[in-house]
Short mmCIF file of C-alpha atoms and ligand atoms in Angstrom, two decimals:
data_model
loop_
_atom_site.label_atom_id
_atom_site.label_comp_id
_atom_site.label_asym_id
_atom_site.label_seq_id
_atom_site.Cartn_x
_atom_site.Cartn_y
_atom_site.Cartn_z
CA MET A 1 23.63 -25.93 17.81
CA LYS A 2 22.13 -25.18 14.43
CA ILE A 3 18.64 -25.55 15.87
CA LYS A 4 19.40 -22.99 18.61
CA VAL A 5 20.53 -20.45 16.02
CA MET A 6 17.38 -21.02 13.99
CA ASP A 7 15.26 -20.58 17.13
CA LYS A 8 16.89 -17.19 17.74
CA VAL A 9 16.27 -16.10 14.17
CA LEU A 10 12.62 -17.05 14.39
CA ALA A 11 12.19 -15.38 17.82
CA ALA A 12 13.62 -12.11 16.48
CA ASN A 13 11.38 -12.42 13.43
CA ASP A 14 8.28 -12.99 15.58
CA ALA A 15 9.00 -9.81 17.57
CA TRP A 16 9.12 -7.80 14.34
CA ALA A 17 5.98 -9.54 13.08
CA GLU A 18 4.23 -8.35 16.24
CA GLU A 19 5.45 -4.79 15.54
CA ASN A 20 4.00 -5.05 12.04
CA ARG A 21 0.65 -6.26 13.40
CA LYS A 22 0.52 -3.22 15.72
CA PHE A 23 1.50 -0.87 12.90
CA LEU A 24 -1.26 -2.27 10.67
CA ALA A 25 -3.90 -2.31 13.42
CA GLN A 26 -3.24 1.34 14.31
CA ARG A 27 -3.94 2.28 10.70
CA SER A 28 -6.76 -0.23 10.00
CA ILE A 29 -4.77 -1.80 7.18
CA THR A 30 -5.22 -5.40 6.04
CA MET A 31 -2.02 -7.05 4.79
CA LEU A 32 -2.00 -10.22 2.68
CA ASN A 33 1.11 -12.29 1.99
CA LEU A 34 1.05 -13.87 -1.50
CA ILE A 35 3.20 -16.98 -1.75
CA GLY A 36 3.81 -19.11 -4.83
CA SER A 37 6.49 -20.38 -7.19
CA PRO A 38 8.31 -18.15 -9.68
CA GLY A 39 6.04 -17.77 -12.69
CA SER A 40 2.88 -18.87 -10.88
CA GLY A 41 1.15 -15.59 -11.75
CA LYS A 42 1.50 -13.56 -8.53
CA THR A 43 2.27 -10.25 -10.22
CA SER A 44 -0.37 -10.78 -12.92
CA LEU A 45 -2.91 -11.56 -10.21
CA LEU A 46 -2.02 -8.27 -8.52
CA GLU A 47 -2.28 -6.29 -11.76
CA LYS A 48 -5.76 -7.63 -12.43
CA THR A 49 -6.82 -7.17 -8.80
CA ILE A 50 -5.71 -3.52 -8.86
CA ASP A 51 -7.66 -3.00 -12.10
CA LEU A 52 -10.80 -4.33 -10.43
CA LEU A 53 -10.45 -2.92 -6.91
CA GLY A 54 -8.02 -0.02 -7.18
CA LYS A 55 -10.74 2.61 -7.30
CA LYS A 56 -12.67 1.20 -4.37
CA LEU A 57 -9.77 0.49 -2.00
CA ARG A 58 -6.50 2.28 -1.33
CA ILE A 59 -4.09 -0.50 -2.27
CA GLY A 60 -0.32 -0.61 -1.76
CA VAL A 61 2.13 -3.35 -2.74
CA ILE A 62 5.41 -4.60 -1.27
CA GLU A 63 7.38 -6.57 -3.84
CA GLY A 64 9.97 -9.10 -2.70
CA ASP A 65 12.58 -10.37 -5.13
CA ILE A 66 16.12 -11.68 -4.98
CA ALA A 67 17.07 -9.16 -7.66
CA THR A 68 15.60 -6.52 -10.02
CA SER A 69 12.68 -4.14 -9.58
CA ARG A 70 10.78 -5.51 -12.57
CA ASP A 71 7.65 -6.45 -10.62
CA ALA A 72 7.57 -3.09 -8.80
CA GLU A 73 7.80 -1.34 -12.18
CA ARG A 74 4.85 -3.36 -13.47
CA ILE A 75 2.77 -2.53 -10.39
CA GLY A 76 3.91 1.12 -10.41
CA LYS A 77 2.32 1.53 -13.85
CA LYS A 78 -1.04 1.03 -12.16
CA GLY A 79 -0.49 4.28 -10.28
CA ILE A 80 -0.48 2.87 -6.77
CA PRO A 81 2.23 3.02 -4.05
CA VAL A 82 4.75 0.20 -4.36
CA PHE A 83 7.98 -0.62 -2.55
CA GLN A 84 10.54 -3.13 -3.84
CA ILE A 85 12.65 -5.20 -1.45
CA ASN A 86 15.68 -6.98 -2.94
CA THR A 87 16.92 -9.68 -0.60
CA GLY A 88 20.18 -10.41 -2.47
CA ASN A 89 20.26 -14.11 -1.74
CA ALA A 90 17.65 -14.66 0.99
CA CYS A 91 14.84 -16.96 -0.14
CA HIS A 92 12.06 -15.21 1.82
CA LEU A 93 10.96 -11.87 3.23
CA ASP A 94 11.33 -11.52 6.97
CA ALA A 95 9.29 -9.32 9.28
CA HIS A 96 12.09 -6.78 9.80
CA LEU A 97 12.46 -6.14 6.07
CA VAL A 98 8.69 -5.81 5.75
CA ASN A 99 8.63 -3.36 8.69
CA ALA A 100 10.97 -0.98 6.86
CA ALA A 101 8.91 -1.31 3.67
CA LEU A 102 5.64 -0.68 5.54
CA LYS A 103 6.99 2.54 7.06
CA GLU A 104 8.15 3.77 3.65
CA LEU A 105 4.92 2.81 1.92
CA CYS A 106 2.70 4.48 4.53
CA LYS A 107 4.76 7.69 4.82
CA SER A 108 2.80 9.56 2.21
CA SER A 109 -0.20 7.31 1.52
CA ARG A 110 -3.21 6.31 3.59
CA LEU A 111 -3.80 2.71 2.60
CA ASN A 112 -6.35 0.10 3.60
CA LEU A 113 -5.07 -2.98 1.79
CA ILE A 114 -1.43 -4.02 1.33
CA PHE A 115 -0.36 -7.00 -0.73
CA VAL A 116 3.08 -8.47 -0.14
CA GLU A 117 4.36 -10.46 -3.09
CA ASN A 118 6.83 -12.77 -1.39
CA ILE A 119 9.93 -14.28 -3.03
CA GLY A 120 8.87 -16.93 -5.57
CA ASN A 121 9.28 -20.10 -3.52
CA LEU A 122 6.95 -22.58 -1.80
CA VAL A 123 9.25 -23.33 1.13
CA CYS A 124 10.94 -20.52 3.12
CA PRO A 125 8.22 -17.82 2.83
CA ALA A 126 5.80 -20.18 4.59
CA GLU A 127 8.11 -20.41 7.62
CA PHE A 128 8.31 -16.68 8.35
CA ASP A 129 5.47 -14.73 9.94
CA ILE A 130 5.64 -11.16 8.60
CA GLY A 131 2.66 -9.93 10.62
CA GLU A 132 0.20 -10.49 7.78
CA HIS A 133 -3.52 -11.09 8.27
CA ALA A 134 -3.44 -14.04 5.89
CA LYS A 135 -1.11 -16.03 3.70
CA ILE A 136 -2.55 -16.69 0.24
CA ALA A 137 -1.17 -19.70 -1.65
CA ILE A 138 -0.87 -19.36 -5.44
CA LEU A 139 -0.51 -22.51 -7.54
CA SER A 140 -0.54 -22.53 -11.34
CA VAL A 141 -1.73 -25.51 -13.36
CA THR A 142 1.59 -25.49 -15.27
CA GLU A 143 3.51 -26.43 -12.10
CA GLY A 144 2.02 -29.89 -11.69
CA ASP A 145 -0.67 -31.16 -9.35
CA ASP A 146 1.78 -32.77 -6.90
CA LYS A 147 2.91 -29.50 -5.28
CA VAL A 148 0.33 -29.47 -2.50
CA GLU A 149 1.53 -32.86 -1.28
CA LYS A 150 5.19 -31.88 -1.62
CA TYR A 151 4.98 -28.53 0.21
CA PRO A 152 2.30 -29.05 2.88
CA LEU A 153 3.29 -26.24 5.28
CA LEU A 154 2.30 -23.40 2.96
CA PHE A 155 -0.95 -25.05 1.96
CA SER A 156 -1.90 -25.86 5.55
CA GLU A 157 -1.33 -22.22 6.63
CA ALA A 158 -3.05 -20.55 3.66
CA LYS A 159 -6.34 -18.71 4.16
CA ALA A 160 -7.11 -19.20 0.45
CA LEU A 161 -5.74 -21.31 -2.38
CA ILE A 162 -5.72 -19.65 -5.78
CA ILE A 163 -5.25 -21.95 -8.74
CA THR A 164 -4.07 -19.84 -11.70
CA LYS A 165 -3.67 -20.21 -15.48
CA LEU A 166 -6.94 -22.08 -15.78
CA SER A 167 -7.11 -21.52 -19.54
CA LEU A 168 -3.93 -23.62 -19.95
CA LEU A 169 -5.43 -26.60 -18.14
CA SER A 170 -6.14 -28.64 -21.27
CA HIS A 171 -2.45 -28.32 -22.31
CA THR A 172 -1.24 -29.92 -19.08
CA ASN A 173 -1.82 -33.13 -17.16
CA PHE A 174 -2.76 -31.17 -14.02
CA LYS A 175 -5.77 -32.73 -12.29
CA LEU A 176 -7.77 -30.09 -10.45
CA GLU A 177 -9.58 -32.73 -8.39
CA LYS A 178 -6.29 -34.25 -7.21
CA ALA A 179 -4.77 -30.91 -6.20
CA GLU A 180 -7.94 -29.83 -4.44
CA LYS A 181 -8.32 -33.17 -2.65
CA ASP A 182 -4.70 -32.95 -1.45
CA PHE A 183 -5.36 -29.40 -0.28
CA ARG A 184 -8.38 -30.50 1.76
CA LYS A 185 -6.22 -33.10 3.52
CA VAL A 186 -4.10 -30.31 5.05
CA ASN A 187 -6.61 -27.46 5.06
CA ARG A 188 -10.33 -27.93 5.75
CA GLU A 189 -11.41 -24.31 5.79
CA ALA A 190 -9.74 -22.14 3.18
CA PRO A 191 -11.64 -21.46 -0.04
CA ILE A 192 -10.22 -22.76 -3.32
CA LEU A 193 -10.45 -20.23 -6.13
CA ARG A 194 -9.83 -21.22 -9.74
CA ILE A 195 -8.86 -18.23 -11.83
CA ASP A 196 -7.31 -17.06 -15.07
CA ASN A 197 -5.29 -13.85 -14.92
CA ILE A 198 -5.64 -13.10 -18.62
CA SER A 199 -9.33 -13.71 -19.22
CA GLY A 200 -10.39 -12.69 -15.71
CA GLU A 201 -12.31 -15.96 -15.24
CA GLY A 202 -12.97 -16.65 -11.56
CA PHE A 203 -12.03 -13.17 -10.34
CA SER A 204 -15.47 -12.51 -8.91
CA GLY A 205 -14.76 -15.12 -6.21
CA TRP A 206 -11.37 -13.59 -5.40
CA ILE A 207 -12.80 -10.07 -5.22
CA ALA A 208 -15.61 -11.32 -2.95
CA PHE A 209 -12.98 -12.96 -0.72
CA LEU A 210 -11.05 -9.67 -0.50
CA ASN A 211 -14.18 -7.68 0.26
CA ASN A 212 -14.87 -10.01 3.20
CA MET A 213 -11.37 -9.72 4.70
MG1 LIG B 1 6.24 -11.62 -9.60
#
């Protein structure tokens, strides 16, 4: 019985995801779904990305959080359109919520790139299609190098893996080679980008990836 209910939820979600894909295609907008743990550096990655690309592309951001608008306030300071979704207790954004946010965000702005910062979590956000062009997995070196093995769905679906907080590597026992080898077991294609949000190390690869989307 539980499985049937879940099927219905996912079917309804997929219909909204299709709506979102149409909405984005009509406006030639690329939408990327950033997924990673709380504190993995998703918002910092966005801040730095906007600094580097905000003049070249018309960027908008949808922020997903259980509570608060702290991330939207941080992004808003960059002077770009941002919409905060608070899910209350839901552990992921679904396509219906994103549809409402997309309509709001595009009401007064013509955008060509939208980032969705999903709820900080490696599990549920990977299960819900929101109509994005690509899921981007964010993994910080402070989380431990076993996360790829423990949460394979996200890493198998990702179109890029971004390893953040590189400058802290020597203070952890995170083994880049192990994490990257585990990633290749579930994902043969997606590029692996090692970056540091503070120093900007590795951002040229990320910006090149975005320019090729
Ligand atoms: Mg954040």
